[in-house]
PDB file of C-alpha atoms in Angstrom:
ATOM      1  CA  MET O   1     -10.200 129.444   2.284  1.00 47.00           C
ATOM      2  CA  ARG O   2     -13.541 130.582   0.934  1.00 47.00           C
ATOM      3  CA  LEU O   3     -13.054 128.403  -2.161  1.00 40.00           C
ATOM      4  CA  ASN O   4     -12.395 125.314  -0.123  1.00 47.00           C
ATOM      5  CA  ALA O   5     -15.457 125.950   2.038  1.00 46.00           C
ATOM      6  CA  TRP O   6     -17.628 126.398  -1.005  1.00 45.00           C
ATOM      7  CA  VAL O   7     -16.337 123.153  -2.542  1.00 42.00           C
ATOM      8  CA  SER O   8     -16.924 121.249   0.661  1.00 52.00           C
ATOM      9  CA  GLY O   9     -20.460 122.619   0.925  1.00 51.00           C
ATOM     10  CA  GLY O  10     -21.179 121.711  -2.690  1.00 53.00           C
ATOM     11  CA  VAL O  11     -19.972 118.153  -2.216  1.00 50.00           C
ATOM     12  CA  PHE O  12     -22.120 117.738   0.880  1.00 51.00           C
ATOM     13  CA  LEU O  13     -25.156 119.109  -0.951  1.00 55.00           C
ATOM     14  CA  CYS O  14     -24.634 116.713  -3.853  1.00 55.00           C
ATOM     15  CA  LEU O  15     -24.331 113.734  -1.526  1.00 58.00           C
ATOM     16  CA  PHE O  16     -27.500 114.743   0.331  1.00 56.00           C
ATOM     17  CA  LEU O  17     -29.497 115.183  -2.873  1.00 56.00           C
ATOM     18  CA  GLY O  18     -28.226 111.860  -4.229  1.00 58.00           C
ATOM     19  CA  LEU O  19     -29.171 110.022  -1.059  1.00 57.00           C
ATOM     20  CA  LEU O  20     -32.603 111.636  -1.082  1.00 55.00           C
ATOM     21  CA  ALA O  21     -33.129 110.578  -4.690  1.00 56.00           C
ATOM     22  CA  CYS O  22     -32.166 106.998  -3.862  1.00 55.00           C
ATOM     23  CA  LEU O  23     -34.563 106.845  -0.954  1.00 51.00           C
ATOM     24  CA  THR O  24     -37.369 108.299  -3.050  1.00 53.00           C
ATOM     25  CA  GLY O  25     -36.750 105.857  -5.896  1.00 51.00           C
ATOM     26  CA  CYS O  26     -36.639 102.807  -3.615  1.00 49.00           C
ATOM     27  CA  GLU O  27     -39.894 103.645  -1.890  1.00 48.00           C
ATOM     28  CA  GLU O  28     -42.604 101.025  -2.709  1.00 52.00           C
ATOM     29  CA  ILE O  29     -45.913 102.221  -3.930  1.00 52.00           C
ATOM     30  CA  GLU O  30     -48.705 100.401  -2.105  1.00 58.00           C
ATOM     31  CA  GLU O  31     -51.408  99.115  -4.426  1.00 63.00           C
ATOM     32  CA  GLU O  32     -54.994  98.876  -3.332  1.00 64.00           C
ATOM     33  CA  LYS O  33     -55.777  95.258  -2.475  1.00 63.00           C
ATOM     34  CA  PRO O  34     -58.949  93.729  -3.886  1.00 64.00           C
ATOM     35  CA  TRP O  35     -61.857  93.063  -1.521  1.00 63.00           C
ATOM     36  CA  ILE O  36     -62.003  89.383  -0.547  1.00 64.00           C
ATOM     37  CA  GLN O  37     -65.498  88.111   0.175  1.00 61.00           C
ATOM     38  CA  VAL O  38     -65.592  85.298   2.743  1.00 60.00           C
ATOM     39  CA  GLU O  39     -68.216  82.671   1.982  1.00 70.00           C
ATOM     40  CA  ARG O  40     -70.381  81.845   4.949  1.00 71.00           C
ATOM     41  CA  PRO O  41     -73.139  79.275   5.488  1.00 70.00           C
ATOM     42  CA  ASP O  42     -76.750  80.337   5.310  1.00 72.00           C
ATOM     43  CA  MET O  43     -77.698  78.775   8.654  1.00 77.00           C
ATOM     44  CA  LEU O  44     -75.948  77.488  11.756  1.00 80.00           C
ATOM     45  CA  PHE O  45     -77.489  75.183  14.354  1.00 79.00           C
ATOM     46  CA  THR O  46     -76.183  73.615  17.549  1.00 82.00           C
ATOM     47  CA  ASP O  47     -77.429  70.602  19.509  1.00 79.00           C
ATOM     48  CA  THR O  48     -80.173  69.709  17.091  1.00 77.00           C
ATOM     49  CA  THR O  49     -81.998  66.611  15.884  1.00 74.00           C
ATOM     50  CA  LEU O  50     -81.528  66.734  12.158  1.00 73.00           C
ATOM     51  CA  MET O  51     -83.668  63.906  10.831  1.00 78.00           C
ATOM     52  CA  ASP O  52     -85.971  61.069  11.902  1.00 81.00           C
ATOM     53  CA  SER O  53     -86.378  58.192   9.469  1.00 80.00           C
ATOM     54  CA  TYR O  54     -89.533  56.049   9.610  1.00 82.00           C
ATOM     55  CA  ASP O  55     -90.242  52.624   8.128  1.00 78.00           C
ATOM     56  CA  LYS O  56     -93.970  51.886   7.723  1.00 81.00           C
ATOM     57  CA  GLY O  57     -94.841  54.423  10.389  1.00 84.00           C
ATOM     58  CA  VAL O  58     -92.278  53.105  12.908  1.00 85.00           C
ATOM     59  CA  LEU O  59     -89.177  55.086  13.927  1.00 87.00           C
ATOM     60  CA  ALA O  60     -86.176  53.372  12.290  1.00 86.00           C
ATOM     61  CA  TRP O  61     -83.288  55.710  13.143  1.00 85.00           C
ATOM     62  CA  LYS O  62     -82.600  59.231  14.360  1.00 89.00           C
ATOM     63  CA  LEU O  63     -79.752  61.528  13.286  1.00 88.00           C
ATOM     64  CA  LYS O  64     -78.438  64.110  15.762  1.00 89.00           C
ATOM     65  CA  THR O  65     -75.501  66.506  15.749  1.00 90.00           C
ATOM     66  CA  ALA O  66     -73.862  69.162  17.896  1.00 90.00           C
ATOM     67  CA  TYR O  67     -73.052  71.550  15.025  1.00 90.00           C
ATOM     68  CA  LEU O  68     -74.719  72.020  11.638  1.00 88.00           C
ATOM     69  CA  GLU O  69     -73.938  74.228   8.663  1.00 88.00           C
ATOM     70  CA  ARG O  70     -76.471  74.674   5.882  1.00 85.00           C
ATOM     71  CA  TRP O  71     -75.175  75.909   2.537  1.00 79.00           C
ATOM     72  CA  GLY O  72     -78.056  76.892   0.292  1.00 71.00           C
ATOM     73  CA  ASN O  73     -75.990  77.642  -2.817  1.00 74.00           C
ATOM     74  CA  LYS O  74     -74.412  74.164  -2.697  1.00 78.00           C
ATOM     75  CA  ASP O  75     -77.550  72.293  -1.602  1.00 82.00           C
ATOM     76  CA  LEU O  76     -75.498  70.672   1.157  1.00 87.00           C
ATOM     77  CA  VAL O  77     -75.611  70.251   4.914  1.00 89.00           C
ATOM     78  CA  PHE O  78     -72.432  69.647   6.919  1.00 91.00           C
ATOM     79  CA  VAL O  79     -72.557  68.318  10.470  1.00 91.00           C
ATOM     80  CA  ARG O  80     -70.057  67.420  13.156  1.00 91.00           C
ATOM     81  CA  PRO O  81     -70.113  65.052  14.811  1.00 93.00           C
ATOM     82  CA  VAL O  82     -72.547  62.468  13.388  1.00 92.00           C
ATOM     83  CA  LEU O  83     -74.716  60.708  15.997  1.00 92.00           C
ATOM     84  CA  VAL O  84     -77.161  58.086  14.687  1.00 90.00           C
ATOM     85  CA  ASP O  85     -79.389  55.953  16.938  1.00 91.00           C
ATOM     86  CA  ILE O  86     -81.061  52.897  15.351  1.00 90.00           C
ATOM     87  CA  TYR O  87     -84.334  51.464  16.707  1.00 90.00           C
ATOM     88  CA  ASP O  88     -86.213  48.175  16.355  1.00 87.00           C
ATOM     89  CA  SER O  89     -89.921  47.669  15.651  1.00 85.00           C
ATOM     90  CA  LEU O  90     -90.730  48.095  19.366  1.00 87.00           C
ATOM     91  CA  GLY O  91     -89.031  51.481  19.595  1.00 85.00           C
ATOM     92  CA  GLU O  92     -85.993  50.223  21.520  1.00 89.00           C
ATOM     93  CA  ARG O  93     -82.516  51.429  20.550  1.00 91.00           C
ATOM     94  CA  THR O  94     -80.597  48.404  19.295  1.00 91.00           C
ATOM     95  CA  ALA O  95     -77.632  49.933  17.430  1.00 92.00           C
ATOM     96  CA  PHE O  96     -75.823  53.213  16.882  1.00 92.00           C
ATOM     97  CA  LEU O  97     -73.262  54.925  14.639  1.00 93.00           C
ATOM     98  CA  ARG O  98     -70.739  57.644  15.467  1.00 95.00           C
ATOM     99  CA  ALA O  99     -68.408  59.667  13.216  1.00 96.00           C
ATOM    100  CA  ASP O 100     -66.354  62.846  13.360  1.00 95.00           C
ATOM    101  CA  SER O 101     -68.183  64.565  10.488  1.00 96.00           C
ATOM    102  CA  GLY O 102     -70.956  64.080   7.988  1.00 94.00           C
ATOM    103  CA  ARG O 103     -72.412  65.452   4.788  1.00 93.00           C
ATOM    104  CA  MET O 104     -75.839  65.151   3.151  1.00 89.00           C
ATOM    105  CA  ASP O 105     -78.005  66.901   0.601  1.00 87.00           C
ATOM    106  CA  MET O 106     -81.026  69.045   1.387  1.00 82.00           C
ATOM    107  CA  LYS O 107     -83.476  66.282   0.444  1.00 82.00           C
ATOM    108  CA  PHE O 108     -81.704  63.732   2.660  1.00 82.00           C
ATOM    109  CA  THR O 109     -81.334  61.194  -0.136  1.00 88.00           C
ATOM    110  CA  TYR O 110     -78.000  60.145   1.357  1.00 90.00           C
ATOM    111  CA  VAL O 111     -75.920  60.550   4.524  1.00 91.00           C
ATOM    112  CA  HIS O 112     -72.126  60.347   4.261  1.00 95.00           C
ATOM    113  CA  ALA O 113     -70.364  59.821   7.606  1.00 96.00           C
ATOM    114  CA  TYR O 114     -66.570  60.077   7.564  1.00 96.00           C
ATOM    115  CA  GLY O 115     -63.651  60.305   9.957  1.00 94.00           C
ATOM    116  CA  HIS O 116     -63.245  57.598  12.649  1.00 94.00           C
ATOM    117  CA  VAL O 117     -66.573  55.925  11.920  1.00 96.00           C
ATOM    118  CA  TYR O 118     -67.674  53.494  14.635  1.00 96.00           C
ATOM    119  CA  ALA O 119     -70.893  51.467  14.643  1.00 94.00           C
ATOM    120  CA  LEU O 120     -72.369  48.822  16.943  1.00 93.00           C
ATOM    121  CA  THR O 121     -74.768  46.254  15.435  1.00 91.00           C
ATOM    122  CA  PRO O 122     -77.840  44.803  17.216  1.00 91.00           C
ATOM    123  CA  LYS O 123     -76.025  41.465  17.690  1.00 89.00           C
ATOM    124  CA  GLY O 124     -73.065  43.140  19.398  1.00 90.00           C
ATOM    125  CA  ALA O 125     -70.552  43.333  16.539  1.00 91.00           C
ATOM    126  CA  SER O 126     -68.544  46.538  16.140  1.00 94.00           C
ATOM    127  CA  VAL O 127     -67.663  48.129  12.787  1.00 95.00           C
ATOM    128  CA  ARG O 128     -64.809  50.585  12.197  1.00 96.00           C
ATOM    129  CA  SER O 129     -64.047  52.384   8.942  1.00 97.00           C
ATOM    130  CA  ASP O 130     -63.003  55.700   7.437  1.00 96.00           C
ATOM    131  CA  SER O 131     -66.450  56.284   5.940  1.00 96.00           C
ATOM    132  CA  LEU O 132     -69.959  54.854   5.648  1.00 96.00           C
ATOM    133  CA  ILE O 133     -72.709  56.010   3.289  1.00 95.00           C
ATOM    134  CA  TRP O 134     -76.448  55.464   3.718  1.00 91.00           C
ATOM    135  CA  ASP O 135     -78.400  55.558   0.446  1.00 91.00           C
ATOM    136  CA  LYS O 136     -82.133  56.174   0.602  1.00 86.00           C
ATOM    137  CA  LYS O 137     -82.784  54.441  -2.749  1.00 88.00           C
ATOM    138  CA  ASP O 138     -82.099  50.918  -1.493  1.00 90.00           C
ATOM    139  CA  ASN O 139     -81.941  51.720   2.249  1.00 88.00           C
ATOM    140  CA  HIS O 140     -78.458  50.199   2.539  1.00 93.00           C
ATOM    141  CA  VAL O 141     -75.232  51.241   4.260  1.00 94.00           C
ATOM    142  CA  ARG O 142     -72.031  50.716   2.285  1.00 95.00           C
ATOM    143  CA  THR O 143     -68.445  51.812   1.786  1.00 96.00           C
ATOM    144  CA  ASP O 144     -65.556  51.073  -0.558  1.00 96.00           C
ATOM    145  CA  SER O 145     -63.010  51.828   2.160  1.00 95.00           C
ATOM    146  CA  TYR O 146     -61.124  49.459   4.403  1.00 96.00           C
ATOM    147  CA  VAL O 147     -63.318  48.086   7.207  1.00 97.00           C
ATOM    148  CA  ARG O 148     -62.664  46.161  10.409  1.00 95.00           C
ATOM    149  CA  VAL O 149     -65.383  44.155  12.172  1.00 94.00           C
ATOM    150  CA  VAL O 150     -65.201  42.493  15.590  1.00 92.00           C
ATOM    151  CA  SER O 151     -68.012  39.945  15.901  1.00 89.00           C
ATOM    152  CA  GLU O 152     -70.009  39.176  19.026  1.00 87.00           C
ATOM    153  CA  ASP O 153     -67.863  36.041  19.508  1.00 84.00           C
ATOM    154  CA  GLY O 154     -64.634  38.041  19.473  1.00 86.00           C
ATOM    155  CA  ASP O 155     -63.620  37.163  15.904  1.00 89.00           C
ATOM    156  CA  VAL O 156     -61.798  39.921  14.017  1.00 92.00           C
ATOM    157  CA  LEU O 157     -62.648  40.288  10.313  1.00 93.00           C
ATOM    158  CA  GLN O 158     -61.185  42.889   8.005  1.00 95.00           C
ATOM    159  CA  GLY O 159     -61.238  43.635   4.312  1.00 97.00           C
ATOM    160  CA  LYS O 160     -62.168  46.150   1.662  1.00 96.00           C
ATOM    161  CA  GLY O 161     -65.755  47.167   1.051  1.00 96.00           C
ATOM    162  CA  PHE O 162     -68.781  46.738   3.279  1.00 97.00           C
ATOM    163  CA  ILE O 163     -72.547  46.525   2.768  1.00 96.00           C
ATOM    164  CA  SER O 164     -75.375  46.203   5.276  1.00 94.00           C
ATOM    165  CA  ASP O 165     -79.044  46.949   5.795  1.00 91.00           C
ATOM    166  CA  ALA O 166     -80.014  50.205   7.455  1.00 87.00           C
ATOM    167  CA  GLN O 167     -80.355  48.522  10.868  1.00 84.00           C
ATOM    168  CA  LEU O 168     -76.809  47.030  10.589  1.00 89.00           C
ATOM    169  CA  ASP O 169     -78.356  43.640  11.347  1.00 87.00           C
ATOM    170  CA  ASN O 170     -77.206  41.773   8.210  1.00 91.00           C
ATOM    171  CA  TRP O 171     -73.797  42.738   6.846  1.00 92.00           C
ATOM    172  CA  ARG O 172     -70.860  41.368   4.871  1.00 94.00           C
ATOM    173  CA  ILE O 173     -67.353  42.381   3.827  1.00 95.00           C
ATOM    174  CA  LEU O 174     -66.955  42.482   0.053  1.00 95.00           C
ATOM    175  CA  SER O 175     -63.330  41.550  -0.757  1.00 95.00           C
ATOM    176  CA  ASN O 176     -59.844  40.754   0.579  1.00 94.00           C
ATOM    177  CA  VAL O 177     -61.314  39.287   3.753  1.00 93.00           C
ATOM    178  CA  THR O 178     -58.883  38.123   6.441  1.00 93.00           C
ATOM    179  CA  GLY O 179     -59.494  37.412  10.085  1.00 90.00           C
ATOM    180  CA  ILE O 180     -58.523  36.053  13.454  1.00 87.00           C
ATOM    181  CA  PHE O 181     -60.907  33.542  15.026  1.00 82.00           C
ATOM    182  CA  GLN O 182     -61.039  33.023  18.778  1.00 78.00           C
ATOM    183  CA  ASP O 183     -60.977  29.362  20.003  1.00 77.00           C
ATOM    184  CA  ALA O 184     -61.176  28.145  16.421  1.00 70.00           C
ATOM    185  CA  ALA O 185     -60.082  24.556  17.234  1.00 69.00           C
ATOM    186  CA  LYS O 186     -62.635  24.160  20.039  1.00 75.00           C
ATOM    187  CA  ARG O 187     -65.446  25.590  17.944  1.00 72.00           C
ATOM    188  CA  LEU O 188     -64.634  23.263  15.026  1.00 74.00           C
ATOM    189  CA  LYS O 189     -64.612  20.286  17.399  1.00 76.00           C
ATOM    190  CA  ASP O 190     -68.001  21.268  18.830  1.00 80.00           C
ATOM    191  CA  GLU O 191     -69.443  21.665  15.339  1.00 80.00           C
ATOM    192  CA  ASP O 192     -68.122  18.223  14.304  1.00 78.00           C
ATOM    193  CA  GLN O 193     -69.593  16.620  17.417  1.00 83.00           C
ATOM    194  CA  LYS O 194     -72.952  18.259  16.838  1.00 86.00           C
ATOM    195  CA  GLU O 195     -72.996  17.106  13.212  1.00 84.00           C
ATOM    196  CA  ALA O 196     -72.094  13.532  14.254  1.00 82.00           C
ATOM    197  CA  GLU O 197     -74.984  13.477  16.741  1.00 86.00           C
ATOM    198  CA  GLU O 198     -77.413  14.666  14.072  1.00 86.00           C
ATOM    199  CA  ILE O 199     -76.242  11.930  11.670  1.00 83.00           C
ATOM    200  CA  GLU O 200     -76.615   9.264  14.379  1.00 82.00           C
ATOM    201  CA  ASN O 201     -80.133  10.420  15.208  1.00 84.00           C
ATOM    202  CA  ARG O 202     -81.109  10.274  11.540  1.00 80.00           C
ATOM    203  CA  ASN O 203     -79.732   6.725  11.236  1.00 77.00           C
ATOM    204  CA  ARG O 204     -81.684   5.564  14.281  1.00 79.00           C
ATOM    205  CA  ALA O 205     -84.857   7.056  12.902  1.00 80.00           C
ATOM    206  CA  ALA O 206     -84.305   5.283   9.567  1.00 76.00           C
ATOM    207  CA  GLN O 207     -83.689   1.847  11.189  1.00 74.00           C
ATOM    208  CA  SER O 208     -86.671   1.851  13.552  1.00 73.00           C
ATOM    209  CA  PRO O 209     -89.901   0.327  12.086  1.00 71.00           C
ATOM    210  CA  PRO O 210     -92.554   2.818  11.244  1.00 67.00           C
ATOM    211  CA  LYS O 211     -95.352   3.119  13.753  1.00 68.00           C
ATOM    212  CA  PRO O 212     -98.883   2.320  12.546  1.00 71.00           C
ATOM    213  CA  ALA O 213    -100.930   5.315  11.846  1.00 65.00           C
ATOM    214  CA  PRO O 214    -103.590   5.914  14.513  1.00 69.00           C
ATOM    215  CA  LYS O 215    -107.167   5.291  13.512  1.00 70.00           C
ATOM    216  CA  PRO O 216    -109.146   8.434  13.026  1.00 68.00           C
ATOM    217  CA  ALA O 217    -111.632   9.094  15.781  1.00 67.00           C
ATOM    218  CA  PRO O 218    -115.266   8.963  14.655  1.00 65.00           C
ATOM    219  CA  SER O 219    -116.961  12.258  14.354  1.00 61.00           C
ATOM    220  CA  SER O 220    -119.879  13.212  16.543  1.00 60.00           C
ATOM    221  CA  SER O 221    -122.328  12.940  13.622  1.00 57.00           C
ATOM    222  CA  GLU O 222    -121.194   9.407  12.770  1.00 54.00           C
ATOM    223  CA  SER O 223    -121.303   8.240  16.395  1.00 54.00           C
ATOM    224  CA  SER O 224    -124.853   9.544  16.783  1.00 55.00           C
ATOM    225  CA  LYS O 225    -126.005   7.732  13.636  1.00 53.00           C
ATOM    226  CA  GLU O 226    -124.402   4.410  14.549  1.00 53.00           C
ATOM    227  CA  GLU O 227    -126.332   3.382  17.661  1.00 52.00           C
ATOM    228  CA  PRO O 228    -125.526  -0.019  19.181  1.00 53.00           C
ATOM    229  CA  LYS O 229    -127.906  -2.750  17.906  1.00 52.00           C
ATOM    230  CA  LYS O 230    -129.791  -4.784  20.458  1.00 50.00           C
ATOM    231  CA  ASP O 231    -129.403  -8.537  20.409  1.00 49.00           C
ATOM    232  CA  VAL O 232    -132.993  -9.695  19.828  1.00 46.00           C
ATOM    233  CA  GLN O 233    -132.188 -13.314  20.426  1.00 48.00           C
ATOM    234  CA  ALA O 234    -130.534 -12.536  23.693  1.00 45.00           C
ATOM    235  CA  ASP O 235    -133.595 -10.618  24.897  1.00 48.00           C
ATOM    236  CA  ASN O 236    -136.040 -13.428  23.878  1.00 50.00           C
ATOM    237  CA  ALA O 237    -133.891 -16.317  25.072  1.00 48.00           C
ATOM    238  CA  PRO O 238    -134.946 -18.000  28.341  1.00 49.00           C
ATOM    239  CA  SER O 239    -132.884 -17.731  31.382  1.00 49.00           C
ATOM    240  CA  HIS O 240    -130.367 -20.485  31.983  1.00 49.00           C
ATOM    241  CA  GLN O 241    -132.370 -22.519  34.505  1.00 49.00           C
ATOM    242  CA  PRO O 242    -132.702 -26.351  34.671  1.00 48.00           C
ATOM    243  CA  PHE O 243    -135.464 -27.629  32.454  1.00 43.00           C
ATOM    244  CA  HIS O 244    -136.954 -29.787  35.249  1.00 47.00           C
ATOM    245  CA  ASN O 245    -137.777 -26.677  37.212  1.00 48.00           C
ATOM    246  CA  LEU O 246    -139.716 -25.178  34.319  1.00 44.00           C
ATOM    247  CA  ARG O 247    -143.328 -26.388  34.134  1.00 47.00           C
ATOM    248  CA  ARG O 248    -146.036 -25.017  32.049  1.00 47.00           C
ATOM    249  CA  ALA O 249    -149.374 -24.308  33.674  1.00 45.00           C
ATOM    250  CA  GLY O 250    -151.355 -26.379  31.123  1.00 48.00           C
ATOM    251  CA  ASN O 251    -149.294 -29.589  31.586  1.00 50.00           C
ATOM    252  CA  ARG O 252    -149.542 -29.888  35.325  1.00 51.00           C
ATOM    253  CA  PRO O 253    -150.773 -33.399  36.505  1.00 51.00           C
ATOM    254  CA  PRO O 254    -154.292 -33.521  37.940  1.00 52.00           C
ATOM    255  CA  ALA O 255    -154.527 -33.333  41.670  1.00 50.00           C
ATOM    256  CA  LYS O 256    -155.392 -36.595  43.530  1.00 50.00           C
ATOM    257  CA  LYS O 257    -158.823 -36.824  45.152  1.00 48.00           C
ATOM    258  CA  ALA O 258    -158.909 -37.410  48.852  1.00 47.00           C
ATOM    259  CA  GLU O 259    -160.037 -40.957  49.863  1.00 48.00           C
ATOM    260  CA  GLY O 260    -162.959 -41.160  52.126  1.00 46.00           C
ATOM    261  CA  ASN O 261    -166.523 -40.668  51.265  1.00 40.00           C
TER     262      ASN O 261
END
């Protein structure tokens, strides 16, 4: 009996020690994790006017944003969203540009607007694209992305690449241009009629005899020099009276003497 109890106790002890060894060997040793440094911007601004651009002393456009990050080590400024108001020479806002985000350098030599870019030109045309870039060197706005323009007449033009002046007043699509034109047949008919009227007016002007050129009016100096000449003969000529009524005093007949004494 004692031998069996001792054997049973030994088996139990061996199992316990084996299980403890397994648990100790399977335990993971936690290594010290390296310190991760999170990069943060140098400055943060909210609701700020970022830049005013002037052309010959006149405000040309103004860039505003609701959130700005300035990264000094990268020489970059990130903004979101991009709000640009464009002004004419009288200081009136004539166009604007909106985008989800924007990027520029610290010297503001360029402004890159990207993400749902929408612009309205002074003539009423709207421009949509994935990105637009303003370059200070030539003061132009351009993109190589796909662009879609709806003109003030309702025509839809689309293609790849876009270039415009800074005021978005004169623009063009660079390549692969397609479009949908509203009332194209009516507009072509009106243009043909207008051209026919111009040709008819030119033909009438060519057939009519030329009008004589008007004589130049005499100048005041010439009119003062040329005084009207008096007709000497007319002043010395006798009046138109019958000759029998004209008698000279020296040729009168002698008076008759009275008869009498």
